[in-house]
Structure formats: C-alpha cells, structure tokens
CSV table of C-alpha atoms in Angstrom, one decimal:
chain,number,residue,atom,x,y,z
A,263,MET,CA,-3.7,-56.4,10.5
A,264,ALA,CA,-7.2,-56.0,11.7
A,265,ASP,CA,-7.0,-52.5,10.7
A,266,LYS,CA,-6.1,-52.9,7.3
A,267,ALA,CA,-9.1,-55.5,6.8
A,268,VAL,CA,-11.7,-52.7,8.1
A,269,ALA,CA,-10.0,-50.3,5.9
A,270,ARG,CA,-10.5,-52.9,2.8
A,271,LEU,CA,-13.7,-53.6,3.6
A,272,ALA,CA,-14.4,-49.7,4.1
A,273,GLY,CA,-13.1,-49.7,0.3
A,274,ILE,CA,-9.9,-47.7,1.1
A,275,ASN,CA,-6.6,-49.0,-0.7
A,276,VAL,CA,-4.5,-48.7,1.9
A,277,GLY,CA,-1.3,-49.5,-0.4
A,278,ALA,CA,-1.8,-46.8,-2.9
A,279,PRO,CA,-1.4,-42.8,-1.0
A,280,ALA,CA,-1.4,-41.1,-4.3
A,281,ARG,CA,-5.0,-42.2,-4.8
A,282,SER,CA,-6.0,-40.9,-0.8
A,283,LEU,CA,-8.9,-38.5,0.0
A,284,PRO,CA,-7.5,-35.0,-0.6
A,285,SER,CA,-6.9,-33.7,2.7
A,286,ALA,CA,-4.2,-30.9,2.3
A,287,ASP,CA,-5.4,-27.0,1.2
A,288,PHE,CA,-2.4,-26.1,0.0
A,289,GLY,CA,0.7,-27.2,-1.8
A,290,LEU,CA,4.2,-25.8,-2.2
A,291,ILE,CA,7.1,-27.6,-3.9
A,292,GLY,CA,10.8,-26.9,-3.1
A,293,LEU,CA,11.5,-27.4,0.4
A,294,ALA,CA,15.1,-25.0,0.4
A,295,VAL,CA,14.5,-22.9,3.3
A,296,MET,CA,12.4,-19.8,1.7
A,297,GLY,CA,10.0,-23.1,1.3
A,298,GLN,CA,10.2,-24.8,4.2
A,299,ASN,CA,9.4,-21.4,6.5
A,300,LEU,CA,6.5,-20.6,4.4
A,301,ILE,CA,5.2,-23.9,4.8
A,302,LEU,CA,5.5,-23.6,8.3
A,303,ASN,CA,4.1,-20.3,8.4
A,304,ALA,CA,1.1,-21.3,6.5
A,305,ALA,CA,0.4,-24.3,9.0
A,306,ASP,CA,0.5,-21.7,11.8
A,307,HIS,CA,-1.8,-20.3,10.5
A,308,GLY,CA,-4.2,-23.3,10.5
A,309,PHE,CA,-4.1,-24.1,6.5
A,310,THR,CA,-2.8,-27.9,5.8
A,311,VAL,CA,-0.2,-27.9,3.5
A,312,CYS,CA,1.1,-30.2,1.3
A,313,ALA,CA,5.2,-30.7,0.6
A,314,TYR,CA,6.8,-31.7,-1.9
A,315,ASN,CA,10.7,-31.6,-2.9
A,316,ARG,CA,12.1,-33.8,-6.0
A,317,THR,CA,14.6,-34.9,-3.7
A,318,THR,CA,12.0,-36.8,-1.9
A,319,SER,CA,14.6,-37.5,1.3
A,320,LYS,CA,14.0,-33.9,2.2
A,321,VAL,CA,10.2,-34.2,2.5
A,322,ASP,CA,10.8,-36.8,4.9
A,323,ARG,CA,13.8,-35.0,6.8
A,324,PHE,CA,11.0,-32.1,7.1
A,325,LEU,CA,8.3,-33.8,8.1
A,326,GLU,CA,10.5,-35.3,10.9
A,327,ASN,CA,11.9,-32.4,12.1
A,328,GLU,CA,10.6,-28.9,11.6
A,329,ALA,CA,7.1,-29.8,10.3
A,330,LYS,CA,6.7,-32.5,13.2
A,331,GLY,CA,3.5,-32.4,15.1
A,332,LYS,CA,2.1,-29.8,12.4
A,333,PRO,CA,-1.0,-29.6,10.0
A,334,ILE,CA,2.2,-30.6,7.4
A,335,VAL,CA,2.1,-34.0,5.3
A,336,GLY,CA,4.4,-34.7,2.6
A,337,ALA,CA,4.3,-36.4,-0.6
A,338,HIS,CA,7.0,-38.4,-2.5
A,339,SER,CA,5.5,-38.3,-6.3
A,340,VAL,CA,4.0,-35.2,-8.4
A,341,GLU,CA,0.9,-37.5,-8.5
A,342,GLU,CA,0.8,-38.3,-4.6
A,343,PHE,CA,1.1,-34.3,-4.3
A,344,CYS,CA,-1.9,-33.3,-6.6
A,345,ALA,CA,-3.7,-36.2,-5.5
A,346,LYS,CA,-3.5,-34.9,-1.5
A,347,LEU,CA,-4.6,-31.2,-2.6
A,348,LYS,CA,-8.2,-29.8,-2.6
A,349,ARG,CA,-9.8,-28.5,-5.8
A,350,PRO,CA,-9.2,-26.3,-6.5
A,351,ARG,CA,-6.1,-27.1,-5.9
A,352,ARG,CA,-3.3,-24.3,-5.1
A,353,ILE,CA,0.1,-25.1,-6.0
A,354,MET,CA,3.3,-22.5,-5.1
A,355,LEU,CA,6.8,-23.4,-6.7
A,356,LEU,CA,9.6,-22.2,-4.7
A,357,VAL,CA,12.2,-23.7,-7.2
A,358,MET,CA,15.2,-21.8,-9.1
A,359,ALA,CA,13.6,-19.6,-12.0
A,360,GLY,CA,13.9,-20.5,-15.6
A,361,LYS,CA,13.9,-24.0,-16.8
A,362,PRO,CA,12.8,-25.3,-13.5
A,363,VAL,CA,9.7,-23.4,-13.4
A,364,ASP,CA,8.4,-24.6,-16.5
A,365,GLN,CA,9.7,-28.0,-16.1
A,366,PHE,CA,7.9,-28.7,-12.7
A,367,ILE,CA,4.4,-27.1,-15.1
A,368,GLU,CA,5.0,-29.8,-17.0
A,369,SER,CA,5.4,-32.3,-14.9
A,370,LEU,CA,1.7,-31.0,-12.7
A,371,LEU,CA,-0.2,-30.6,-15.8
A,372,PRO,CA,-1.4,-34.2,-16.4
A,373,HIS,CA,-2.7,-34.5,-12.6
A,374,LEU,CA,-4.5,-30.8,-12.6
A,375,GLU,CA,-8.1,-30.1,-13.3
A,376,GLU,CA,-9.7,-27.3,-15.0
A,377,GLY,CA,-9.4,-24.2,-12.6
A,378,ASP,CA,-6.7,-25.5,-10.7
A,379,ILE,CA,-4.1,-23.0,-9.5
A,380,ILE,CA,-0.4,-23.0,-10.2
A,381,ILE,CA,1.9,-20.3,-8.1
A,382,ASP,CA,5.6,-19.0,-8.7
A,383,GLY,CA,7.2,-17.3,-5.8
A,384,GLY,CA,10.6,-17.4,-7.1
A,385,ASN,CA,12.5,-14.6,-8.8
A,386,SER,CA,11.7,-15.4,-12.2
A,387,HIS,CA,11.6,-12.4,-15.2
A,388,PHE,CA,8.0,-10.6,-15.7
A,389,PRO,CA,8.3,-11.4,-19.6
A,390,ASP,CA,8.4,-15.6,-18.5
A,391,SER,CA,5.3,-15.0,-16.3
A,392,ASN,CA,3.7,-13.0,-19.4
A,393,ARG,CA,4.3,-16.3,-21.4
A,394,ARG,CA,3.2,-18.5,-18.5
A,395,THR,CA,0.1,-16.4,-17.9
A,396,LYS,CA,-1.2,-17.1,-21.6
A,397,TYR,CA,0.1,-20.6,-21.9
A,398,LEU,CA,-1.8,-22.1,-19.1
A,399,ALA,CA,-5.4,-20.0,-19.5
A,400,GLU,CA,-5.1,-22.1,-22.9
A,401,LYS,CA,-5.0,-25.2,-20.8
A,402,GLY,CA,-7.8,-24.1,-18.2
A,403,ILE,CA,-5.4,-23.5,-15.5
A,404,ARG,CA,-4.8,-20.1,-13.6
A,405,PHE,CA,-1.4,-18.9,-13.0
A,406,VAL,CA,-0.2,-16.5,-10.6
A,407,GLY,CA,3.7,-14.8,-10.9
A,408,SER,CA,3.8,-13.9,-7.0
A,409,GLY,CA,7.0,-11.9,-5.9
A,410,VAL,CA,8.0,-12.7,-2.4
A,411,SER,CA,10.1,-10.6,-0.4
A,412,GLY,CA,11.6,-10.5,3.6
A,413,GLY,CA,14.0,-13.3,3.5
A,414,GLU,CA,13.6,-16.2,5.7
A,415,GLU,CA,12.5,-14.8,8.7
A,416,GLY,CA,10.2,-12.8,6.3
A,417,ALA,CA,8.9,-16.3,4.7
A,418,ARG,CA,8.7,-17.7,8.4
A,419,TYR,CA,7.0,-15.2,10.2
A,420,GLY,CA,5.5,-12.4,7.2
A,421,PRO,CA,6.6,-11.8,3.9
A,422,SER,CA,5.7,-9.4,1.6
A,423,LEU,CA,3.9,-10.9,-1.2
A,424,MET,CA,3.2,-9.3,-4.4
A,425,PRO,CA,0.6,-11.5,-6.8
A,426,GLY,CA,-0.2,-11.2,-10.3
A,427,GLY,CA,-1.6,-13.1,-13.4
A,428,ASN,CA,-4.6,-14.6,-13.6
A,429,GLU,CA,-7.1,-12.5,-12.0
A,430,GLU,CA,-9.6,-15.0,-11.6
A,431,ALA,CA,-7.0,-16.5,-8.9
A,432,TRP,CA,-6.9,-14.5,-6.5
A,433,PRO,CA,-10.1,-15.4,-4.3
A,434,TYR,CA,-9.0,-18.7,-4.3
A,435,ILE,CA,-5.7,-18.1,-2.6
A,436,LYS,CA,-6.4,-14.1,-1.5
A,437,ASP,CA,-7.7,-16.1,2.1
A,438,VAL,CA,-3.7,-17.9,2.2
A,439,PHE,CA,-1.9,-15.2,1.0
A,440,GLN,CA,-3.3,-12.5,3.4
A,441,SER,CA,-2.8,-14.5,6.5
A,442,ILE,CA,0.4,-15.6,6.0
A,443,ALA,CA,1.6,-11.8,5.0
A,444,ALA,CA,3.0,-9.2,7.1
A,445,LYS,CA,0.7,-6.8,8.4
A,446,SER,CA,1.7,-2.9,8.5
A,447,ASP,CA,-1.3,-1.1,10.7
A,448,GLY,CA,-3.1,-4.1,10.9
A,449,GLU,CA,-3.2,-4.4,7.1
A,450,ALA,CA,-1.8,-7.8,4.8
A,451,CYS,CA,1.3,-6.3,3.3
A,452,CYS,CA,-0.5,-8.1,0.1
A,453,ASP,CA,-2.8,-7.7,-2.7
A,454,TRP,CA,-3.3,-8.1,-6.2
A,455,VAL,CA,-0.9,-6.3,-8.1
A,456,GLY,CA,-1.9,-6.8,-11.5
A,457,ASP,CA,-2.3,-9.0,-15.1
A,458,GLU,CA,0.3,-11.3,-16.4
A,459,GLY,CA,3.4,-11.0,-15.1
A,460,ALA,CA,2.8,-7.7,-13.6
A,461,GLY,CA,3.5,-9.4,-9.4
A,462,HIS,CA,7.2,-10.4,-10.8
A,463,PHE,CA,7.4,-6.9,-12.3
A,464,VAL,CA,6.6,-5.3,-9.4
A,465,LYS,CA,9.3,-7.5,-7.0
A,466,MET,CA,11.8,-6.7,-10.0
A,467,VAL,CA,11.1,-2.7,-9.6
A,468,HIS,CA,10.9,-3.8,-5.8
A,469,ASN,CA,14.9,-5.1,-5.9
A,470,GLY,CA,16.2,-2.3,-8.0
A,471,ILE,CA,14.8,0.0,-5.4
A,472,GLU,CA,16.4,-2.0,-2.7
A,473,TYR,CA,19.7,-1.8,-5.0
A,474,GLY,CA,19.5,2.0,-4.9
A,475,ASP,CA,18.6,1.9,-1.2
A,476,MET,CA,21.6,0.2,-0.4
A,477,GLN,CA,24.1,1.9,-2.4
A,478,LEU,CA,23.5,5.6,-1.0
A,479,ILE,CA,23.7,3.8,2.8
A,480,CYS,CA,27.4,3.1,1.6
A,481,GLU,CA,27.9,6.2,0.2
A,482,ALA,CA,26.6,7.8,3.4
A,483,TYR,CA,29.1,5.4,5.1
A,484,ASP,CA,31.9,6.3,2.9
A,485,ILE,CA,31.2,10.0,3.6
A,486,LEU,CA,30.7,9.4,7.5
A,487,LYS,CA,33.9,7.5,7.2
A,488,ARG,CA,36.3,9.3,4.9
A,489,GLY,CA,34.8,12.8,4.7
A,490,LEU,CA,34.1,13.4,8.6
A,491,GLY,CA,36.9,10.6,9.9
A,492,LEU,CA,34.7,8.5,12.1
A,493,LYS,CA,35.3,5.3,13.4
A,494,GLY,CA,33.0,2.1,13.4
A,495,LYS,CA,31.2,2.8,16.6
A,496,GLU,CA,31.0,6.5,16.0
A,497,ILE,CA,29.5,5.8,12.5
A,498,ALA,CA,27.0,2.9,14.4
A,499,ASP,CA,25.6,6.0,16.4
A,500,VAL,CA,24.7,8.0,13.3
A,501,PHE,CA,22.7,5.2,12.1
A,502,ALA,CA,21.1,4.6,15.2
A,503,GLU,CA,19.8,8.0,15.3
A,504,TRP,CA,18.9,7.8,11.8
A,505,ASN,CA,16.7,5.1,12.6
A,506,LYS,CA,14.5,6.8,15.0
A,507,GLY,CA,13.7,9.4,12.3
A,508,VAL,CA,12.5,9.7,8.5
A,509,LEU,CA,14.7,6.7,7.4
A,510,ASP,CA,13.7,4.2,9.9
A,511,SER,CA,13.8,1.5,7.8
A,512,PHE,CA,15.0,-2.3,7.7
A,513,LEU,CA,18.1,-1.6,5.8
A,514,ILE,CA,19.4,1.0,8.3
A,515,GLU,CA,18.4,-1.3,11.0
A,516,ILE,CA,20.5,-4.2,9.8
A,517,THR,CA,23.6,-1.2,8.8
A,518,ARG,CA,23.4,-0.1,12.7
A,519,ASP,CA,23.5,-3.6,13.5
A,520,ILE,CA,26.3,-4.7,11.0
A,521,LEU,CA,28.4,-1.6,11.8
A,522,TYR,CA,28.0,-2.2,16.0
A,523,TYR,CA,29.6,-5.9,15.0
A,524,ASN,CA,33.0,-6.9,16.2
A,525,ASP,CA,35.3,-9.4,15.5
A,526,GLU,CA,36.9,-11.4,17.5
A,527,ASP,CA,39.6,-9.1,17.9
A,528,GLY,CA,37.5,-6.2,19.5
A,529,THR,CA,37.5,-4.5,15.6
A,530,PRO,CA,34.7,-3.7,13.4
A,531,LEU,CA,34.2,-7.0,11.1
A,532,VAL,CA,32.6,-4.8,7.9
A,533,GLU,CA,36.1,-3.4,8.1
A,534,LYS,CA,38.1,-6.8,7.3
A,535,ILE,CA,35.0,-7.5,4.0
A,536,LEU,CA,36.4,-7.5,0.8
A,537,ASP,CA,35.1,-4.7,-1.4
A,538,LYS,CA,33.4,-6.8,-4.1
A,539,ALA,CA,29.7,-6.6,-4.7
A,540,GLY,CA,27.9,-9.6,-5.8
A,541,GLN,CA,24.7,-9.0,-7.7
A,542,LYS,CA,22.3,-11.9,-9.2
A,543,GLY,CA,20.5,-9.7,-11.7
A,544,THR,CA,17.5,-8.2,-10.7
A,545,GLY,CA,18.8,-4.7,-10.8
A,546,LYS,CA,20.4,-5.1,-13.7
A,547,TRP,CA,16.6,-6.4,-15.2
A,548,THR,CA,15.4,-3.1,-13.5
A,549,ALA,CA,17.8,-0.8,-15.5
A,550,VAL,CA,17.2,-2.4,-19.0
A,551,ASN,CA,13.7,-2.2,-18.4
A,552,ALA,CA,13.9,1.3,-17.9
A,553,LEU,CA,15.8,1.9,-20.7
A,554,ASP,CA,13.3,-0.5,-22.8
A,555,LEU,CA,10.5,1.5,-22.2
A,556,GLY,CA,12.6,5.0,-22.1
A,557,MET,CA,12.4,6.1,-18.5
A,558,PRO,CA,15.2,7.7,-16.8
A,559,VAL,CA,15.6,5.1,-13.9
A,560,THR,CA,18.8,7.1,-13.2
A,561,LEU,CA,19.7,5.9,-9.5
A,562,ILE,CA,18.8,2.5,-9.9
A,563,GLY,CA,21.2,1.9,-12.9
A,564,GLU,CA,23.8,3.9,-10.9
A,565,ALA,CA,23.1,1.1,-8.4
A,566,VAL,CA,24.1,-1.4,-10.4
A,567,PHE,CA,27.3,0.1,-12.2
A,568,SER,CA,28.4,1.0,-8.9
A,569,ARG,CA,28.3,-2.7,-8.2
A,570,CYS,CA,30.2,-3.4,-11.9
A,571,LEU,CA,32.4,-1.0,-10.4
A,572,SER,CA,33.1,-2.2,-7.2
A,573,ALA,CA,33.7,-5.8,-9.1
A,574,ILE,CA,36.8,-4.8,-10.8
A,575,LYS,CA,39.1,-4.9,-7.7
A,576,ASP,CA,41.7,-5.6,-8.7
A,577,GLU,CA,42.2,-2.8,-11.6
A,578,ARG,CA,40.8,-0.3,-8.6
A,579,THR,CA,43.6,-1.3,-6.6
A,580,ARG,CA,46.7,-0.8,-9.7
A,581,ALA,CA,44.7,2.6,-10.0
A,582,SER,CA,44.5,3.7,-7.0
A,583,GLY,CA,48.9,3.6,-7.6
A,584,LEU,CA,48.1,6.2,-10.5
A,585,LEU,CA,45.4,7.8,-10.0
A,586,ASN,CA,45.6,10.8,-7.8
A,587,GLY,CA,43.0,13.4,-6.7
A,588,PRO,CA,42.3,15.6,-3.7
A,589,THR,CA,42.6,14.2,0.5
A,590,PRO,CA,39.3,14.9,2.3
A,591,GLU,CA,39.7,17.1,5.0
A,592,PHE,CA,36.7,18.5,7.0
A,593,ASP,CA,36.6,21.7,9.4
A,594,GLY,CA,33.2,22.3,10.4
A,595,ASP,CA,30.2,21.7,12.3
A,596,LYS,CA,30.2,17.8,12.0
A,597,GLN,CA,27.1,17.5,13.5
A,598,ALA,CA,25.2,20.2,11.1
A,599,PHE,CA,26.8,17.9,8.3
A,600,ILE,CA,25.4,14.8,9.4
A,601,LYS,CA,21.9,16.2,9.3
A,602,ASP,CA,22.7,17.7,5.9
A,603,LEU,CA,23.6,13.8,5.4
A,604,GLU,CA,20.3,12.4,6.4
A,605,GLN,CA,18.5,14.7,4.4
A,606,ALA,CA,20.2,13.9,1.1
A,607,LEU,CA,19.8,10.5,1.7
A,608,TYR,CA,16.1,11.3,2.3
A,609,ALA,CA,15.7,12.9,-0.7
A,610,SER,CA,17.8,10.7,-2.9
A,611,LYS,CA,15.4,7.7,-1.5
A,612,ILE,CA,12.4,9.9,-2.6
A,613,ILE,CA,13.9,10.4,-5.9
A,614,SER,CA,14.2,6.4,-6.3
A,615,TYR,CA,11.0,5.6,-5.2
A,616,ALA,CA,9.5,8.1,-7.8
A,617,GLN,CA,11.6,6.3,-10.1
A,618,GLY,CA,10.1,3.7,-9.7
A,619,PHE,CA,7.1,4.4,-10.0
A,620,MET,CA,7.6,6.2,-13.0
A,621,LEU,CA,8.4,2.9,-14.5
A,622,ILE,CA,5.6,0.9,-12.9
A,623,GLN,CA,3.2,3.8,-14.5
A,624,GLU,CA,5.1,3.1,-17.9
A,625,ALA,CA,5.4,-0.7,-17.9
A,626,ALA,CA,1.0,-0.4,-17.3
A,627,ARG,CA,1.0,1.5,-20.0
A,628,GLU,CA,3.3,-0.2,-22.3
A,629,TYR,CA,1.5,-4.0,-21.4
A,630,GLY,CA,-1.8,-3.0,-20.9
A,631,TRP,CA,-1.4,-3.5,-17.0
A,632,LYS,CA,-4.0,-2.7,-14.7
A,633,LEU,CA,-2.1,-1.7,-11.6
A,634,ASN,CA,-3.2,-1.4,-7.9
A,635,LYS,CA,-0.7,1.4,-7.3
A,636,PRO,CA,-1.5,2.4,-3.6
A,637,SER,CA,-1.5,-1.3,-3.1
A,638,ILE,CA,1.9,-1.6,-4.4
A,639,ALA,CA,3.3,0.6,-1.6
A,640,LEU,CA,1.4,-1.0,1.1
A,641,MET,CA,2.9,-4.3,0.3
A,642,TRP,CA,6.4,-2.7,0.4
A,643,ARG,CA,5.5,-1.5,3.9
A,644,GLY,CA,5.9,-4.5,6.3
A,645,GLY,CA,8.1,-7.8,5.5
A,646,CYS,CA,10.4,-7.3,2.4
A,647,ILE,CA,13.8,-5.7,2.6
A,648,ILE,CA,13.0,-2.0,1.4
A,649,ARG,CA,10.2,-1.6,4.4
A,650,SER,CA,10.4,1.4,6.0
A,651,VAL,CA,7.7,4.0,7.8
A,652,PHE,CA,8.6,6.0,4.5
A,653,LEU,CA,6.3,3.8,2.5
A,654,LYS,CA,3.3,4.7,4.5
A,655,ASP,CA,3.3,7.9,3.1
A,656,ILE,CA,3.8,7.0,-0.2
A,657,THR,CA,0.6,4.4,0.0
A,658,ASN,CA,-1.2,7.6,1.2
A,659,ALA,CA,-0.3,9.4,-1.7
A,660,TYR,CA,-1.6,7.1,-3.6
A,661,ARG,CA,-5.1,6.8,-2.1
A,662,ASN,CA,-4.9,10.3,-1.8
A,663,ASN,CA,-4.7,10.6,-5.3
A,664,PRO,CA,-4.6,6.8,-7.4
A,665,ASP,CA,-3.7,8.8,-10.6
A,666,LEU,CA,-1.1,10.8,-9.3
A,667,GLU,CA,1.4,11.5,-12.1
A,668,ASN,CA,4.5,11.7,-9.9
A,669,LEU,CA,5.5,11.3,-6.2
A,670,LEU,CA,6.7,14.5,-6.4
A,671,PHE,CA,3.5,16.1,-7.4
A,672,ASP,CA,2.3,14.8,-3.9
A,673,ASP,CA,2.2,17.7,-1.0
A,674,PHE,CA,3.8,15.6,1.5
A,675,PHE,CA,6.8,14.6,-1.1
A,676,ASN,CA,7.0,18.1,-2.5
A,677,LYS,CA,7.7,19.7,1.0
A,678,ALA,CA,10.3,17.2,2.3
A,679,ILE,CA,12.2,17.5,-0.9
A,680,HIS,CA,12.4,20.9,-0.6
A,681,ASN,CA,13.3,21.2,2.7
A,682,ALA,CA,15.9,18.4,2.3
A,683,GLN,CA,17.7,20.4,-0.9
A,684,GLN,CA,20.1,23.1,0.9
A,685,GLY,CA,21.9,19.8,3.1
A,686,TRP,CA,21.5,17.3,0.0
A,687,ARG,CA,23.5,19.8,-2.2
A,688,ASN,CA,26.3,20.5,0.6
A,689,VAL,CA,26.9,16.6,0.6
A,690,VAL,CA,26.9,16.5,-3.0
A,691,SER,CA,29.6,19.4,-3.6
A,692,LYS,CA,31.5,18.1,-0.7
A,693,GLY,CA,31.7,14.3,-2.0
A,694,ALA,CA,33.1,15.9,-5.2
A,695,LEU,CA,35.6,18.4,-3.6
A,696,TRP,CA,36.9,15.7,-1.5
A,697,GLY,CA,37.1,13.0,-4.4
A,698,ILE,CA,34.4,10.5,-2.6
A,699,PRO,CA,32.3,8.8,-5.5
A,700,THR,CA,28.4,9.5,-4.7
A,701,PRO,CA,27.0,8.0,-7.9
A,702,ALA,CA,23.3,7.6,-6.3
A,703,PHE,CA,23.2,11.0,-4.6
A,704,SER,CA,24.6,13.3,-7.4
A,705,THR,CA,22.6,11.5,-10.1
A,706,ALA,CA,19.2,11.8,-7.7
A,707,LEU,CA,20.2,15.3,-7.2
A,708,SER,CA,20.9,15.5,-11.5
A,709,PHE,CA,17.6,14.2,-12.2
A,710,PHE,CA,15.8,16.2,-9.6
A,711,ASP,CA,17.2,19.1,-11.0
A,712,GLY,CA,16.4,18.2,-15.1
A,713,TYR,CA,13.3,17.0,-14.3
A,714,ARG,CA,12.0,20.3,-12.6
A,715,THR,CA,13.9,22.5,-15.8
A,716,ARG,CA,11.2,23.2,-18.1
A,717,ASP,CA,14.0,23.8,-21.3
A,718,LEU,CA,17.0,21.5,-21.1
A,719,PRO,CA,19.5,21.3,-23.6
A,720,ALA,CA,18.1,18.6,-25.5
A,721,ASN,CA,17.2,21.4,-28.0
A,722,LEU,CA,20.7,21.7,-29.2
A,723,LEU,CA,21.0,17.8,-29.2
A,724,GLN,CA,18.2,17.6,-31.7
A,725,ALA,CA,20.5,20.2,-33.7
A,726,GLN,CA,23.3,18.2,-33.8
A,727,ARG,CA,21.2,14.6,-34.6
A,728,ASP,CA,19.7,16.9,-37.5
A,729,TYR,CA,23.1,18.5,-38.5
A,730,PHE,CA,24.9,14.9,-39.4
A,731,GLY,CA,22.6,12.8,-39.8
A,732,ALA,CA,19.4,14.3,-40.8
A,733,HIS,CA,16.9,12.5,-38.0
A,734,THR,CA,15.0,16.1,-37.9
A,735,PHE,CA,13.7,18.1,-34.7
A,736,ARG,CA,10.6,20.1,-33.9
A,737,ILE,CA,10.1,23.5,-33.0
A,738,LYS,CA,8.6,25.1,-30.1
A,739,PRO,CA,5.1,26.2,-30.3
A,740,GLU,CA,5.8,30.3,-29.9
A,741,HIS,CA,8.4,30.4,-32.4
A,742,ALA,CA,6.0,28.3,-34.7
A,743,SER,CA,6.0,29.9,-38.9
A,744,GLU,CA,4.6,29.1,-42.5
A,745,THR,CA,8.4,27.8,-42.6
A,746,TYR,CA,8.4,25.8,-39.3
A,747,PRO,CA,5.1,24.3,-38.5
A,748,GLU,CA,4.2,22.9,-34.9
A,749,GLY,CA,4.2,19.3,-34.4
A,750,LYS,CA,5.8,18.8,-37.6
A,751,ASP,CA,9.3,17.0,-38.2
A,752,ILE,CA,11.9,19.4,-40.0
A,753,HIS,CA,15.2,18.8,-41.4
A,754,VAL,CA,17.3,22.1,-42.3
A,755,ASN,CA,20.2,22.0,-44.8
A,756,TRP,CA,22.5,23.1,-42.2
A,757,THR,CA,25.9,24.0,-44.2
A,758,GLY,CA,23.8,24.1,-47.5
A,759,ARG,CA,26.0,21.4,-49.3
A,760,GLY,CA,23.8,18.7,-47.8
A,761,GLY,CA,20.6,17.0,-49.2
A,762,ASN,CA,16.7,17.9,-47.8
A,763,VAL,CA,15.7,14.4,-47.4
A,764,SER,CA,15.6,13.5,-43.9
A,765,ALA,CA,15.7,9.9,-41.9
A,766,SER,CA,13.4,8.3,-40.4
A,767,THR,CA,12.0,9.8,-37.2
A,768,TYR,CA,12.1,7.5,-33.7
A,769,ILE,CA,10.4,9.4,-30.8
A,770,VAL,CA,10.9,7.4,-27.3
C-alpha cells in the first residue's frame, strides 16, 4: 500500500499500464514459434522487446516461461503495446499473410504517430507490400516488408533478413535487424534491398530457388537410387562427401542427415514417406511473375510442376500399371558417374541462380526499383534455407561488377559451367535412356543451350504466327532490303489468298 501511495504522489497512475512510460526498443506482434524466437534473439542482443498476441494468454505464458528473466515485456491490448514502445515505434508483424496483416495495421494506426515504423515479416505477396508502402506513407507511417528466412532455428539464432519498402525506415531498424541476423564472414546477412515490395519480392525469388534446389537434389537422389542401385546409407555417404565441396550447403547437409536416419526397424525412414509433395504457393508466385515479366525462369517452373505431378499420386499409380519404359541398367564406373552427377547438380544450381537474378533485374526495371544485388547474394549466404558456400562466389561476382548482365558472364561461373558440361550432359542423357525423370536437370541444360545459341528456331515460329494470324515478323539486319526494311513489322501474304492487313503486334 505504501508503494502505491508513493507512486500516486509521484503522479504515476498505477492502474493504467497502457499509459506507462515507454520502455521497449522494439515490438513484435504474433507469438507463434517464429515470433517468439525472434523476440528471444533480439533480447539476447540487448534490446528490450514488447510482445503482443491477439490471444493474450499466449503473452502471459511466454513471459512466464521462455521469456522469463530476459528484457521482454508484454502487452494485453494494442493500445498498451504501442504505449510501451519508444519513439519512433518499431513494430514487427509476424502474422498470417493477407487480411490479418491489413487488420493489424488498421488496429495499430489510431495509436501511432508520424514517423513510426510497421514491419511485415510474414510471407506476404510483394504487390501487397507495394500497396501498403504507399498507403501508410500517406499517413506518415514508414512501412517495411521484410523477407525472413531460416525457419525456427534461424529466427532464434540468426535469420536471413531481406527488408524493403520505405527507405526512410532503414536507419531506424538497421541496428536491430543487423544485430539479430545471421553472420557470414563477419558480415550480417541483412541489408536494405530496395523500394516498396522489393524485400518480399526477393524473398519470393529466394523461395522459388529453394524449390529448384530441392527438386535438383531429389532428382540426384533418384538417379543414385534407381540409376546406380545404391542403398540408403550409400546415398547418404555420397551427399556427405558432396557437402565437403562446391555443393556445401544447408539443403545438402539436411539431405545427408535425412538419408542416414533410420526408423525403429533399422530401415531408412525416408523410404516410408508418401511421395506427394506439398507447397504453400511462393514457388508458384515466382513462376507466375516470371511469365508476367517474360523471363525464362524455367527451372523454378519445372520444380513447381514436379510438385504438382507428385500430388496426383493415385493417377500415377494407375499409370504405372499401364505405361511401360526402360529398366535402368548401369555397367560403368560408378564413382566417375557420381562425380558427373555432382557437376550436373552444381551446373544446374548455377543456372537456377542465374535465372533468379535475371528475374530480379527485370523486376527492378519493370517496377522502377533500385535493387542492391551484391547485398541480396550476401543475405542468402547465411541464416536461410538456400544458404551455401556457393553464394559467396555470387556475392563476389556482383561486388566486382554490380551491373553484371548475367551470372554466366562472370569469369568464375563461366569457367565453372564449362567445366561441368560433359558430366552434366552425361547425366541428363542417362536419365532419358533409363526412363528416370530429370525435369530440373534437363530444363537447366536446355536453358543453357538456348541461351548460348545465337539463332534459335523462333524465326520459323514468327513465320507461322504471321501465316495464320498476320502477327508480323521482323527481318534480320543482314537481310534487310527495300521490300523487307530493318526494324519494321512486316506481314507477308504467304498463300496469295489472304489479305495484306496485319494484326496488332505484341513484343514481350
């Protein structure tokens, strides 16, 4: 009672926690595992964090258990949450993407002031982040849409963070973000990405590349299993060896661990898992956006379609009894072929990242974003699912030449892709001869061959389009003439029966 009396004499209203003096450096809404782990991470780095969840019992439970003894405070209302944050308020949302983000933003707005910052750390679609950046800027609030990768462990001990949006916010959140982010060679795997939805766009491409990497690894596993006839531990040994070289990465590492893991009966658990792959949509978003922008991001597209094919398990089961193909037989040097497979996987990964950065570059042009390509590669070097030693070479490539037109034009990757060619072609051809599907390996090689071809058969395609639809074509400069002028849309009456009027021309 005496303490309360003293407090009242000092002018402190002990019955109104929502009006208490601001004490928290950072606020986070959403206490699922990712949210809790990010809060603990920030607290470990010396920041006082305020936690809030719509179900307030989760706040109390968190404070009494995982957060106990740490510089973490809780709130039981949005008003109290905002009151406990120092200015400018730095608020991170880790809630379900879509309407819940907009709903929380609207609930926060009455309690915010000009210059405060809202960060969406969920898996939001980048057009939503474009919209939110503009909407909140009109209200004087700085919005950041940040990709967060690394799963539960990354959130706790160092994720990859990809912030974009209102750049005025970056100086105010940089200390928190770069402190809690993963580190690679002493550098934080976090830097400012670019404008509006650029952070979530880069996270979307990251997830697309993740789809591609996983599909490539699965194809390599299938070739080792069905093509070479290796057993579980033998395949695991191969991945363990690969993880010591150019393929050293998180996904190769966990594949090794999965393949070594036996069920209680001593057999590999992975062989008992139903072959129906799930997906949450970010890979599809990447493929759809690539089509929208006219970019040949073929490997991610094939990875998405491969998951779709796996999903029709019952139909595939029926097809397996009706459709025949070759039975794999291998009679060569297994170790030599495994080295070829390693090179095929490495080369295909190079293509996947090259395609991903092609998409990022085109998005920057299309949406008018200023993107930090060297930092994007750095962000992916640690803390995220696609982290690998390989990304250090990509970082170096873009640091050496920020205007690099294509990753394949960099000396390091140019040499690597050429050194891998023979083994890569051997693996793809063997897959076709054995009847083992290699959609990701195959499309990567097809892209490479198409990209390095000066004259593709699209000349015939253009003639066909003009023949049946009067869609016009353009003449090669070396064949230009008065009849067929260079740089002009031309229509030919191929049969003598059609007219001379051409259709509208669309060039992607």
